[in-house]
mmCIF file of C-alpha atoms in Angstrom:
data_model
loop_
_atom_site.group_PDB
_atom_site.id
_atom_site.type_symbol
_atom_site.label_atom_id
_atom_site.label_comp_id
_atom_site.label_asym_id
_atom_site.label_seq_id
_atom_site.Cartn_x
_atom_site.Cartn_y
_atom_site.Cartn_z
ATOM 1 C CA MET S 1 -0.055 0.073 -0.003
ATOM 2 C CA ALA S 2 2.873 2.262 0.220
ATOM 3 C CA GLU S 3 2.737 3.300 -3.343
ATOM 4 C CA ASN S 4 -0.355 4.818 -2.614
ATOM 5 C CA GLY S 5 0.933 7.271 0.143
ATOM 6 C CA LEU S 6 2.036 10.676 0.639
ATOM 7 C CA MET S 7 5.736 12.015 0.428
ATOM 8 C CA ILE S 8 5.878 14.254 3.667
ATOM 9 C CA LEU S 9 9.256 15.585 4.729
ATOM 10 C CA GLY S 10 10.591 12.814 2.827
ATOM 11 C CA ILE S 11 8.935 10.049 4.564
ATOM 12 C CA ASN S 12 6.283 8.036 2.579
ATOM 13 C CA ILE S 13 3.196 8.061 4.617
ATOM 14 C CA PRO S 14 0.914 5.341 3.274
ATOM 15 C CA LEU S 15 -2.824 5.897 2.617
ATOM 16 C CA SER S 16 -4.225 3.729 5.305
ATOM 17 C CA ILE S 17 -2.432 5.949 7.951
ATOM 18 C CA LEU S 18 -3.563 9.206 6.273
ATOM 19 C CA ILE S 19 -7.106 7.924 6.094
ATOM 20 C CA GLN S 20 -6.935 6.995 10.121
ATOM 21 C CA TRP S 21 -5.188 10.378 10.900
ATOM 22 C CA GLY S 22 -8.543 11.893 8.838
ATOM 23 C CA VAL S 23 -10.948 9.689 10.649
ATOM 24 C CA MET S 24 -9.288 10.468 14.133
ATOM 25 C CA VAL S 25 -9.507 14.236 13.336
ATOM 26 C CA PHE S 26 -13.108 13.771 12.080
ATOM 27 C CA ILE S 27 -14.052 11.898 15.548
ATOM 28 C CA ILE S 28 -12.164 14.441 18.034
ATOM 29 C CA VAL S 29 -13.493 17.069 16.531
ATOM 30 C CA LEU S 30 -17.031 15.944 16.113
ATOM 31 C CA VAL S 31 -16.962 14.862 19.645
ATOM 32 C CA THR S 32 -15.320 17.755 21.192
ATOM 33 C CA VAL S 33 -18.461 19.838 19.407
ATOM 34 C CA LEU S 34 -20.978 17.742 20.273
ATOM 35 C CA THR S 35 -20.095 17.084 24.162
ATOM 36 C CA LYS S 36 -19.211 20.727 24.879
ATOM 37 C CA ARG S 37 -21.960 21.197 27.006
ATOM 38 C CA LEU S 38 -24.489 18.590 28.362
ATOM 39 C CA GLU S 39 -28.113 19.699 29.651
ATOM 40 C CA THR S 40 -29.961 17.999 32.165
ATOM 41 C CA ILE S 41 -33.059 17.774 29.889
ATOM 42 C CA PRO S 42 -31.302 16.265 26.442
ATOM 43 C CA HIS S 43 -31.986 18.062 23.171
ATOM 44 C CA GLY S 44 -31.083 17.189 19.686
ATOM 45 C CA SER S 45 -27.621 15.714 18.911
ATOM 46 C CA GLN S 46 -27.201 15.139 23.067
ATOM 47 C CA ILE S 47 -29.834 12.135 22.560
ATOM 48 C CA TRP S 48 -27.847 10.553 19.921
ATOM 49 C CA ILE S 49 -24.736 10.841 21.937
ATOM 50 C CA GLU S 50 -26.440 9.446 25.363
ATOM 51 C CA LEU S 51 -27.985 6.616 22.828
ATOM 52 C CA ILE S 52 -24.565 5.394 21.975
ATOM 53 C CA VAL S 53 -22.943 5.740 25.109
ATOM 54 C CA GLU S 54 -25.820 3.770 26.717
ATOM 55 C CA LYS S 55 -26.170 1.214 24.090
ATOM 56 C CA ILE S 56 -22.170 0.405 24.319
ATOM 57 C CA ASN S 57 -22.242 0.489 28.254
ATOM 58 C CA ASP S 58 -25.601 -1.826 27.919
ATOM 59 C CA LEU S 59 -23.581 -4.122 25.433
ATOM 60 C CA VAL S 60 -20.590 -4.271 27.516
ATOM 61 C CA ARG S 61 -22.389 -5.181 30.543
ATOM 62 C CA ALA S 62 -24.719 -7.967 28.751
ATOM 63 C CA ASN S 63 -21.567 -9.598 27.206
ATOM 64 C CA MET S 64 -18.866 -9.301 30.015
ATOM 65 C CA GLY S 65 -20.713 -8.371 33.141
ATOM 66 C CA GLU S 66 -20.780 -5.321 35.749
ATOM 67 C CA LYS S 67 -17.027 -6.414 36.525
ATOM 68 C CA PHE S 68 -15.771 -5.965 33.504
ATOM 69 C CA ILE S 69 -17.819 -2.799 32.818
ATOM 70 C CA GLY S 70 -14.647 -0.452 33.073
ATOM 71 C CA PHE S 71 -13.923 -2.007 29.329
ATOM 72 C CA ALA S 72 -16.927 -0.013 27.868
ATOM 73 C CA PRO S 73 -14.528 2.823 26.926
ATOM 74 C CA TYR S 74 -12.316 0.480 24.853
ATOM 75 C CA ILE S 75 -14.870 -1.311 23.436
ATOM 76 C CA GLY S 76 -16.489 1.869 22.341
ATOM 77 C CA THR S 77 -13.738 3.262 20.778
ATOM 78 C CA ILE S 78 -12.774 0.349 18.591
ATOM 79 C CA MET S 79 -16.418 0.268 17.685
ATOM 80 C CA ILE S 80 -16.771 3.885 16.575
ATOM 81 C CA TYR S 81 -13.068 3.571 15.088
ATOM 82 C CA ILE S 82 -13.401 0.368 12.966
ATOM 83 C CA LEU S 83 -16.772 1.051 11.935
ATOM 84 C CA MET S 84 -15.564 4.592 10.701
ATOM 85 C CA LEU S 85 -12.684 2.725 9.048
ATOM 86 C CA ASN S 86 -14.983 0.476 7.486
ATOM 87 C CA LEU S 87 -17.772 3.232 6.318
ATOM 88 C CA ILE S 88 -14.754 5.458 4.563
ATOM 89 C CA GLY S 89 -15.472 3.165 1.603
ATOM 90 C CA LEU S 90 -18.700 5.116 0.968
ATOM 91 C CA LEU S 91 -16.770 8.061 0.058
ATOM 92 C CA GLY S 92 -14.735 6.038 -2.480
ATOM 93 C CA LEU S 93 -11.796 5.862 -0.559
ATOM 94 C CA ARG S 94 -10.072 2.493 0.168
ATOM 95 C CA PRO S 95 -10.974 1.461 3.785
ATOM 96 C CA PRO S 96 -7.839 1.344 5.941
ATOM 97 C CA THR S 97 -8.964 -1.955 7.488
ATOM 98 C CA THR S 98 -7.935 -3.730 3.954
ATOM 99 C CA ASP S 99 -4.474 -2.900 4.977
ATOM 100 C CA TYR S 100 -3.571 -6.127 6.833
ATOM 101 C CA SER S 101 -1.086 -4.250 9.043
ATOM 102 C CA VAL S 102 -4.065 -2.060 10.126
ATOM 103 C CA ALA S 103 -6.211 -4.675 10.910
ATOM 104 C CA LEU S 104 -3.360 -6.701 12.802
ATOM 105 C CA ALA S 105 -2.630 -3.891 14.882
ATOM 106 C CA LEU S 106 -5.943 -3.878 15.999
ATOM 107 C CA ALA S 107 -6.178 -7.262 16.604
ATOM 108 C CA LEU S 108 -2.844 -6.810 18.412
ATOM 109 C CA ILE S 109 -4.215 -4.516 20.775
ATOM 110 C CA SER S 110 -7.126 -6.393 21.657
ATOM 111 C CA PHE S 111 -4.640 -9.536 21.956
ATOM 112 C CA VAL S 112 -2.646 -7.704 24.560
ATOM 113 C CA LEU S 113 -5.427 -6.584 26.533
ATOM 114 C CA ILE S 114 -7.297 -10.120 26.417
ATOM 115 C CA HIS S 115 -3.810 -11.570 28.317
ATOM 116 C CA ALA S 116 -2.760 -8.553 30.746
ATOM 117 C CA THR S 117 -6.777 -8.940 31.939
ATOM 118 C CA ALA S 118 -6.013 -12.392 32.557
ATOM 119 C CA ILE S 119 -2.952 -12.042 34.500
ATOM 120 C CA LYS S 120 -4.079 -9.226 36.140
ATOM 121 C CA ASN S 121 -7.262 -10.953 37.375
ATOM 122 C CA ASN S 122 -5.799 -14.533 38.040
ATOM 123 C CA GLY S 123 -1.970 -13.964 38.920
ATOM 124 C CA LEU S 124 0.772 -14.610 36.735
ATOM 125 C CA ARG S 125 1.114 -18.403 38.225
ATOM 126 C CA HIS S 126 -2.515 -19.222 37.736
ATOM 127 C CA TYR S 127 -2.298 -17.576 34.120
ATOM 128 C CA LEU S 128 0.376 -19.971 33.103
ATOM 129 C CA LYS S 129 -1.050 -22.955 34.660
ATOM 130 C CA GLY S 130 -4.053 -22.290 32.344
ATOM 131 C CA TYR S 131 -1.994 -23.282 29.350
ATOM 132 C CA SER S 132 -1.690 -26.962 30.856
ATOM 133 C CA GLU S 133 -5.208 -27.306 31.375
ATOM 134 C CA PRO S 134 -7.301 -29.626 31.391
ATOM 135 C CA PHE S 135 -3.719 -31.783 31.335
ATOM 136 C CA PRO S 136 -0.440 -31.131 30.218
ATOM 137 C CA LEU S 137 -0.611 -32.724 26.643
ATOM 138 C CA LEU S 138 -2.527 -29.743 25.326
ATOM 139 C CA LEU S 139 -0.006 -27.274 26.133
ATOM 140 C CA PRO S 140 1.017 -27.019 22.514
ATOM 141 C CA LEU S 141 -2.515 -26.806 21.324
ATOM 142 C CA ASN S 142 -3.372 -24.220 24.219
ATOM 143 C CA ILE S 143 -0.596 -21.879 23.114
ATOM 144 C CA ILE S 144 -1.827 -22.065 19.362
ATOM 145 C CA GLU S 145 -5.296 -21.368 20.111
ATOM 146 C CA ARG S 146 -4.044 -18.225 22.627
ATOM 147 C CA VAL S 147 -1.844 -17.244 19.404
ATOM 148 C CA VAL S 148 -4.145 -17.771 16.931
ATOM 149 C CA VAL S 149 -6.677 -15.391 18.369
ATOM 150 C CA PRO S 150 -5.335 -12.156 16.825
ATOM 151 C CA VAL S 151 -4.696 -13.702 13.763
ATOM 152 C CA SER S 152 -8.187 -14.875 13.434
ATOM 153 C CA LEU S 153 -9.420 -11.635 14.599
ATOM 154 C CA SER S 154 -7.541 -9.426 11.976
ATOM 155 C CA LEU S 155 -7.698 -11.920 9.098
ATOM 156 C CA ARG S 156 -11.383 -12.304 9.532
ATOM 157 C CA LEU S 157 -11.857 -8.215 9.355
ATOM 158 C CA PHE S 158 -9.265 -7.753 7.098
ATOM 159 C CA GLY S 159 -10.367 -10.566 4.358
ATOM 160 C CA ASN S 160 -14.022 -9.376 4.676
ATOM 161 C CA MET S 161 -13.589 -5.635 3.923
ATOM 162 C CA LEU S 162 -10.594 -6.769 1.087
ATOM 163 C CA ALA S 163 -13.214 -8.955 -0.389
ATOM 164 C CA GLY S 164 -15.851 -6.365 -0.373
ATOM 165 C CA VAL S 165 -13.906 -3.891 -1.806
ATOM 166 C CA ILE S 166 -12.305 -6.218 -4.524
ATOM 167 C CA ILE S 167 -15.680 -7.143 -5.511
ATOM 168 C CA VAL S 168 -17.480 -3.921 -5.734
ATOM 169 C CA GLU S 169 -14.275 -2.756 -7.835
ATOM 170 C CA LEU S 170 -15.021 -5.714 -9.972
ATOM 171 C CA ILE S 171 -18.468 -4.805 -10.501
ATOM 172 C CA TYR S 172 -17.332 -1.463 -11.159
ATOM 173 C CA LYS S 173 -15.071 -2.576 -13.859
ATOM 174 C CA GLY S 174 -17.722 -5.111 -15.389
ATOM 175 C CA LEU S 175 -20.283 -2.381 -15.692
ATOM 176 C CA SER S 176 -17.747 -0.108 -17.255
ATOM 177 C CA TYR S 177 -16.917 -2.617 -19.771
ATOM 178 C CA LEU S 178 -20.804 -3.407 -20.667
ATOM 179 C CA SER S 179 -20.865 0.359 -21.183
ATOM 180 C CA ASN S 180 -18.082 0.413 -23.498
ATOM 181 C CA MET S 181 -19.776 -2.731 -25.157
ATOM 182 C CA VAL S 182 -23.135 -0.392 -25.944
ATOM 183 C CA HIS S 183 -20.716 2.370 -26.855
ATOM 184 C CA ILE S 184 -21.764 4.762 -24.090
ATOM 185 C CA LYS S 185 -19.418 7.295 -23.460
ATOM 186 C CA LEU S 186 -20.957 7.943 -20.287
ATOM 187 C CA PRO S 187 -20.534 5.099 -17.192
ATOM 188 C CA LEU S 188 -24.304 4.798 -17.119
ATOM 189 C CA PHE S 189 -24.717 1.410 -15.681
ATOM 190 C CA ALA S 190 -22.169 2.561 -13.139
ATOM 191 C CA ALA S 191 -24.453 5.094 -11.764
ATOM 192 C CA LEU S 192 -27.340 3.051 -10.383
ATOM 193 C CA ILE S 193 -26.403 -0.686 -10.101
ATOM 194 C CA PRO S 194 -23.504 -0.557 -7.844
ATOM 195 C CA ILE S 195 -25.652 0.933 -4.961
ATOM 196 C CA PRO S 196 -27.163 -2.179 -3.477
ATOM 197 C CA PHE S 197 -23.501 -3.420 -3.298
ATOM 198 C CA HIS S 198 -22.222 -0.566 -1.861
ATOM 199 C CA ILE S 199 -25.242 -0.930 0.951
ATOM 200 C CA TYR S 200 -24.206 -4.843 1.589
ATOM 201 C CA PHE S 201 -20.587 -4.714 1.085
ATOM 202 C CA ASP S 202 -19.556 -1.231 2.421
ATOM 203 C CA ILE S 203 -22.339 -0.520 5.039
ATOM 204 C CA PHE S 204 -23.910 -3.986 6.015
ATOM 205 C CA ASP S 205 -20.393 -5.730 5.999
ATOM 206 C CA GLY S 206 -18.617 -3.059 7.634
ATOM 207 C CA ILE S 207 -21.000 -2.958 10.372
ATOM 208 C CA ILE S 208 -21.012 -6.763 10.890
ATOM 209 C CA GLN S 209 -17.638 -7.011 10.924
ATOM 210 C CA MET S 210 -17.206 -4.203 13.309
ATOM 211 C CA PHE S 211 -19.639 -5.973 15.635
ATOM 212 C CA ILE S 212 -17.943 -9.147 15.201
ATOM 213 C CA PHE S 213 -14.705 -7.726 16.383
ATOM 214 C CA SER S 214 -15.775 -5.996 19.112
ATOM 215 C CA MET S 215 -17.949 -8.987 20.330
ATOM 216 C CA LEU S 216 -15.006 -11.649 20.021
ATOM 217 C CA THR S 217 -12.795 -9.032 21.889
ATOM 218 C CA MET S 218 -15.411 -8.663 24.764
ATOM 219 C CA ILE S 219 -15.854 -12.474 24.924
ATOM 220 C CA PHE S 220 -12.213 -13.273 24.804
ATOM 221 C CA ILE S 221 -11.271 -10.799 27.679
ATOM 222 C CA LYS S 222 -14.079 -12.541 29.760
ATOM 223 C CA THR S 223 -13.590 -16.132 29.132
ATOM 224 C CA THR S 224 -9.376 -16.137 29.008
ATOM 225 C CA SER S 225 -9.700 -13.962 32.407
ATOM 226 C CA GLU S 226 -12.484 -16.380 33.931
ATOM 227 C CA HIS S 227 -11.161 -19.887 32.688
ATOM 228 C CA MET N 1 0.262 -8.059 0.865
ATOM 229 C CA GLU N 2 3.420 -7.546 3.108
ATOM 230 C CA ILE N 3 3.336 -6.809 6.896
ATOM 231 C CA SER N 4 4.435 -3.340 7.536
ATOM 232 C CA ILE N 5 6.071 -2.634 10.972
ATOM 233 C CA PRO N 6 5.341 0.941 10.774
ATOM 234 C CA VAL N 7 1.884 0.989 9.824
ATOM 235 C CA ILE N 8 1.347 -1.634 12.831
ATOM 236 C CA VAL N 9 2.990 0.978 15.225
ATOM 237 C CA VAL N 10 1.263 4.099 14.032
ATOM 238 C CA THR N 11 -2.117 2.205 14.061
ATOM 239 C CA ILE N 12 -1.626 1.090 17.374
ATOM 240 C CA MET N 13 -0.576 4.586 18.611
ATOM 241 C CA ASN N 14 -3.756 6.358 16.582
ATOM 242 C CA THR N 15 -5.910 3.406 18.642
ATOM 243 C CA LEU N 16 -4.280 4.563 21.851
ATOM 244 C CA VAL N 17 -4.725 8.194 21.454
ATOM 245 C CA LEU N 18 -8.287 7.904 20.141
ATOM 246 C CA TYR N 19 -8.946 5.872 23.011
ATOM 247 C CA PHE N 20 -7.671 7.943 25.681
ATOM 248 C CA PHE N 21 -9.430 10.835 23.919
ATOM 249 C CA LEU N 22 -12.529 9.330 23.843
ATOM 250 C CA LYS N 23 -12.535 7.686 27.178
ATOM 251 C CA LYS N 24 -11.580 11.174 28.701
ATOM 252 C CA LYS N 25 -13.678 13.456 26.943
ATOM 253 C CA PHE N 26 -16.702 11.039 25.681
ATOM 254 C CA PHE N 27 -17.391 7.778 27.417
ATOM 255 C CA VAL N 28 -16.649 8.873 31.072
ATOM 256 C CA PRO N 29 -18.195 12.486 30.959
ATOM 257 C CA VAL N 30 -21.218 11.320 29.388
ATOM 258 C CA THR N 31 -21.931 8.039 31.562
ATOM 259 C CA ASP N 32 -21.226 10.425 34.459
ATOM 260 C CA PHE N 33 -23.461 12.839 33.468
ATOM 261 C CA MET N 34 -26.016 10.267 32.782
ATOM 262 C CA ASN N 35 -25.522 8.341 36.169
ATOM 263 C CA GLU N 36 -25.790 11.553 37.815
ATOM 264 C CA ARG N 37 -29.055 12.568 36.246
ATOM 265 C CA LYS N 38 -30.099 9.060 36.973
ATOM 266 C CA ASN N 39 -29.452 9.433 40.545
ATOM 267 C CA LYS N 40 -31.111 12.916 40.999
ATOM 268 C CA ILE N 41 -34.239 11.953 39.191
ATOM 269 C CA GLU N 42 -34.386 8.938 41.730
ATOM 270 C CA ASN N 43 -33.703 11.052 44.762
ATOM 271 C CA ASP N 44 -36.470 13.593 43.359
ATOM 272 C CA ILE N 45 -39.018 10.852 42.783
ATOM 273 C CA ASN N 46 -38.456 9.420 46.068
ATOM 274 C CA ASN N 47 -38.577 12.766 47.866
ATOM 275 C CA ALA N 48 -41.603 13.458 46.089
ATOM 276 C CA GLN N 49 -43.233 10.368 47.217
ATOM 277 C CA LEU N 50 -42.143 10.833 50.832
ATOM 278 C CA GLN N 51 -43.462 14.275 50.856
ATOM 279 C CA LEU N 52 -46.854 13.208 49.123
ATOM 280 C CA ALA N 53 -47.396 10.340 51.850
ATOM 281 C CA GLU N 54 -46.686 13.120 54.459
ATOM 282 C CA SER N 55 -48.989 15.464 53.106
ATOM 283 C CA GLU N 56 -51.512 12.547 52.704
ATOM 284 C CA LYS N 57 -51.252 11.873 56.647
ATOM 285 C CA LEU N 58 -51.322 15.414 57.516
ATOM 286 C CA LYS N 59 -54.673 15.702 55.220
ATOM 287 C CA LYS N 60 -55.878 12.750 56.934
ATOM 288 C CA GLU N 61 -55.159 14.136 60.514
ATOM 289 C CA TYR N 62 -56.602 17.482 59.618
ATOM 290 C CA LYS N 63 -59.515 16.115 58.352
ATOM 291 C CA GLU N 64 -60.016 14.229 61.415
ATOM 292 C CA LYS N 65 -59.528 17.075 63.572
ATOM 293 C CA LEU N 66 -62.170 19.088 61.608
ATOM 294 C CA MET N 67 -64.651 16.336 62.127
ATOM 295 C CA ASN N 68 -63.734 16.136 65.770
ATOM 296 C CA ALA N 69 -63.925 19.817 65.889
ATOM 297 C CA ASP N 70 -67.517 19.719 64.140
ATOM 298 C CA ASP N 71 -68.886 17.195 66.814
ATOM 299 C CA GLU N 72 -67.252 19.098 69.720
ATOM 300 C CA GLY N 73 -69.208 22.086 68.484
ATOM 301 C CA LYS N 74 -72.302 20.134 68.188
ATOM 302 C CA LYS N 75 -72.140 18.996 71.440
ATOM 303 C CA ILE N 76 -71.284 22.068 73.326
ATOM 304 C CA ILE N 77 -74.520 23.737 71.276
ATOM 305 C CA HIS N 78 -76.567 20.635 72.495
ATOM 306 C CA SER N 79 -75.394 20.789 76.174
ATOM 307 C CA HIS N 80 -75.811 24.468 76.096
ATOM 308 C CA LYS N 81 -79.189 23.921 74.949
ATOM 309 C CA LEU N 82 -80.321 21.598 77.179
ATOM 310 C CA LYS N 83 -78.867 23.764 80.120
ATOM 311 C CA ALA N 84 -80.718 26.880 78.861
ATOM 312 C CA GLU N 85 -84.214 24.740 78.526
ATOM 313 C CA GLU N 86 -83.508 23.610 82.152
ATOM 314 C CA ILE N 87 -82.968 26.914 83.366
ATOM 315 C CA SER N 88 -85.968 28.168 81.539
ATOM 316 C CA GLU N 89 -88.235 25.555 82.972
ATOM 317 C CA ASP N 90 -86.697 26.378 86.386
ATOM 318 C CA ILE N 91 -87.749 30.192 85.651
ATOM 319 C CA ILE N 92 -91.377 29.127 84.921
ATOM 320 C CA LEU N 93 -91.537 26.645 87.610
ATOM 321 C CA LYS N 94 -90.604 29.351 89.992
ATOM 322 C CA ALA N 95 -92.559 31.867 88.718
ATOM 323 C CA LYS N 96 -95.532 29.592 88.731
ATOM 324 C CA LYS N 97 -94.786 29.037 92.149
ATOM 325 C CA GLU N 98 -94.596 32.474 93.336
ATOM 326 C CA ALA N 99 -97.614 33.448 91.445
ATOM 327 C CA GLU N 100 -99.568 30.267 93.281
ATOM 328 C CA LEU N 101 -98.199 31.790 96.495
ATOM 329 C CA ILE N 102 -99.433 35.473 95.582
ATOM 330 C CA ILE N 103 -102.943 33.896 94.811
ATOM 331 C CA GLU N 104 -102.984 31.835 98.137
ATOM 332 C CA ARG N 105 -101.855 35.002 99.947
ATOM 333 C CA ALA N 106 -104.304 37.148 98.295
ATOM 334 C CA LYS N 107 -106.925 34.272 99.217
ATOM 335 C CA ILE N 108 -106.390 34.304 102.480
ATOM 336 C CA ASP N 109 -106.213 38.001 102.713
ATOM 337 C CA SER N 110 -109.629 38.279 101.284
ATOM 338 C CA GLU N 111 -110.624 35.539 103.448
ATOM 339 C CA ARG N 112 -109.508 37.440 106.442
ATOM 340 C CA GLU N 113 -111.114 40.758 105.377
ATOM 341 C CA LYS N 114 -114.247 38.727 105.003
ATOM 342 C CA GLU N 115 -113.894 37.604 108.411
ATOM 343 C CA ARG N 116 -113.270 40.867 109.781
ATOM 344 C CA ALA N 117 -116.168 42.446 107.844
ATOM 345 C CA LYS N 118 -118.255 39.569 108.903
ATOM 346 C CA ASP N 119 -116.997 40.415 112.321
ATOM 347 C CA GLU N 120 -118.053 43.930 111.787
ATOM 348 C CA ILE N 121 -121.173 43.561 110.559
ATOM 349 C CA LYS N 122 -121.932 40.898 113.680
ATOM 350 C CA ASN N 123 -120.886 43.575 115.923
ATOM 351 C CA GLU N 124 -122.922 46.663 114.259
ATOM 352 C CA ILE N 125 -125.958 44.267 114.041
ATOM 353 C CA ILE N 126 -125.455 43.302 117.876
ATOM 354 C CA ASN N 127 -125.032 47.022 118.569
ATOM 355 C CA LEU N 128 -128.024 47.672 116.526
ATOM 356 C CA SER N 129 -129.926 45.497 117.799
ATOM 357 C CA ILE N 130 -129.293 46.166 121.384
ATOM 358 C CA MET N 131 -130.004 50.111 120.618
ATOM 359 C CA THR N 132 -133.313 48.589 119.013
ATOM 360 C CA ALA N 133 -133.829 46.616 122.070
ATOM 361 C CA SER N 134 -133.053 49.065 124.423
ATOM 362 C CA LYS N 135 -135.381 51.683 122.605
ATOM 363 C CA LEU N 136 -138.112 49.250 122.488
ATOM 364 C CA ILE N 137 -137.905 48.162 126.137
ATOM 365 C CA ASN N 138 -136.748 51.569 127.273
ATOM 366 C CA GLU N 139 -134.445 50.311 129.220
ATOM 367 C CA GLU N 140 -130.962 50.328 128.974
ATOM 368 C CA LEU N 141 -129.499 46.837 128.201
ATOM 369 C CA ASP N 142 -126.118 45.741 129.715
ATOM 370 C CA LEU N 143 -123.884 45.785 126.809
ATOM 371 C CA ASN N 144 -121.703 43.667 128.398
ATOM 372 C CA LYS N 145 -124.413 41.430 129.613
ATOM 373 C CA HIS N 146 -126.247 40.900 126.672
ATOM 374 C CA HIS N 147 -123.692 41.030 124.281
ATOM 375 C CA GLU N 148 -122.990 37.229 124.472
ATOM 376 C CA LEU N 149 -126.624 36.661 124.422
ATOM 377 C CA ILE N 150 -127.279 38.091 121.141
ATOM 378 C CA LYS N 151 -124.021 37.003 119.548
ATOM 379 C CA ASP N 152 -125.247 33.823 120.149
ATOM 380 C CA PHE N 153 -128.531 34.349 118.794
ATOM 381 C CA ILE N 154 -127.244 35.630 115.466
ATOM 382 C CA GLU N 155 -125.069 33.081 114.938
ATOM 383 C CA LYS N 156 -128.030 30.501 115.502
ATOM 384 C CA VAL N 157 -129.914 32.584 112.908
ATOM 385 C CA GLY N 158 -126.815 32.042 110.711
ATOM 386 C CA VAL N 159 -125.759 35.340 109.573
#
């Protein structure tokens, strides 16, 4: 992806990073403006802010229990962030999650968090003992099981998003090919036909992948620290 | 698709920056705000319920007091009425008695007067008869001697 980036001060900054920065600035500005003053009786945008926070808190409480409610800000952050990164495809940009490095980075944070929580809650000894349960022969299998979590998390996100982008791109190519076949200079077919595919691959798939990623993170944190 | 370490590092940093920002500026303040409001509303509702119960109690109390006062007033009026009736009856009774007494006395007085008049008449008659008799017989009748005799006679005649 590096070749798609921008040269700034002699450093090649990849597009997936630039888009992330754009999304970050967008989120930070939006949040700063919207939460400038909270009123006791909510009006307009404050209703949506409260709804989002409430839903995320409820989701974390329902999936992880009251004990792990402290994870709500992290889960909320990755939900908002991944959703924005996935939906950026609607602007004609390539979602950064189609860069495997980005997906892997997100999964690595979750991976570290999963194991840090497990060690913090159980102590290092008990945590390490967990690898040899139910009996020591399963040690290699347990290690693989743990290590494969970030890989599966990131590959799922990356694969789905990339597949969506490729399919939509192929549809555009095919439609412009069709337009050429019937000798129309304007990309007539490309105007309307891709809309349902955008809805499915960008909006639907983007939301679903965001949910799967955050749900699995929640469940892994809970089950690994409670095993 | 090769894995680029710088991209991974920068993405992790981005996510962490966004996490700290959203935690500090979005999730924690909004959650705290909502909890605070929830607590306030709960408190308000509880207070309102307490106050409502109290006012309900007071209302009942006052109603009872009012009813009692009403009863008491009626009782007072009733007892005073009874007393007044008693007194008036008493007065009437006394007046009647007095009137009777007066009538009785008057009767006695008149009787006495009558008696006296009778006596006077009798005496007059006696005197007259003595006078007539003495004229007739030309002889002085001894008033004292014959007085008894004449009186006796008159009584027998039944004047």
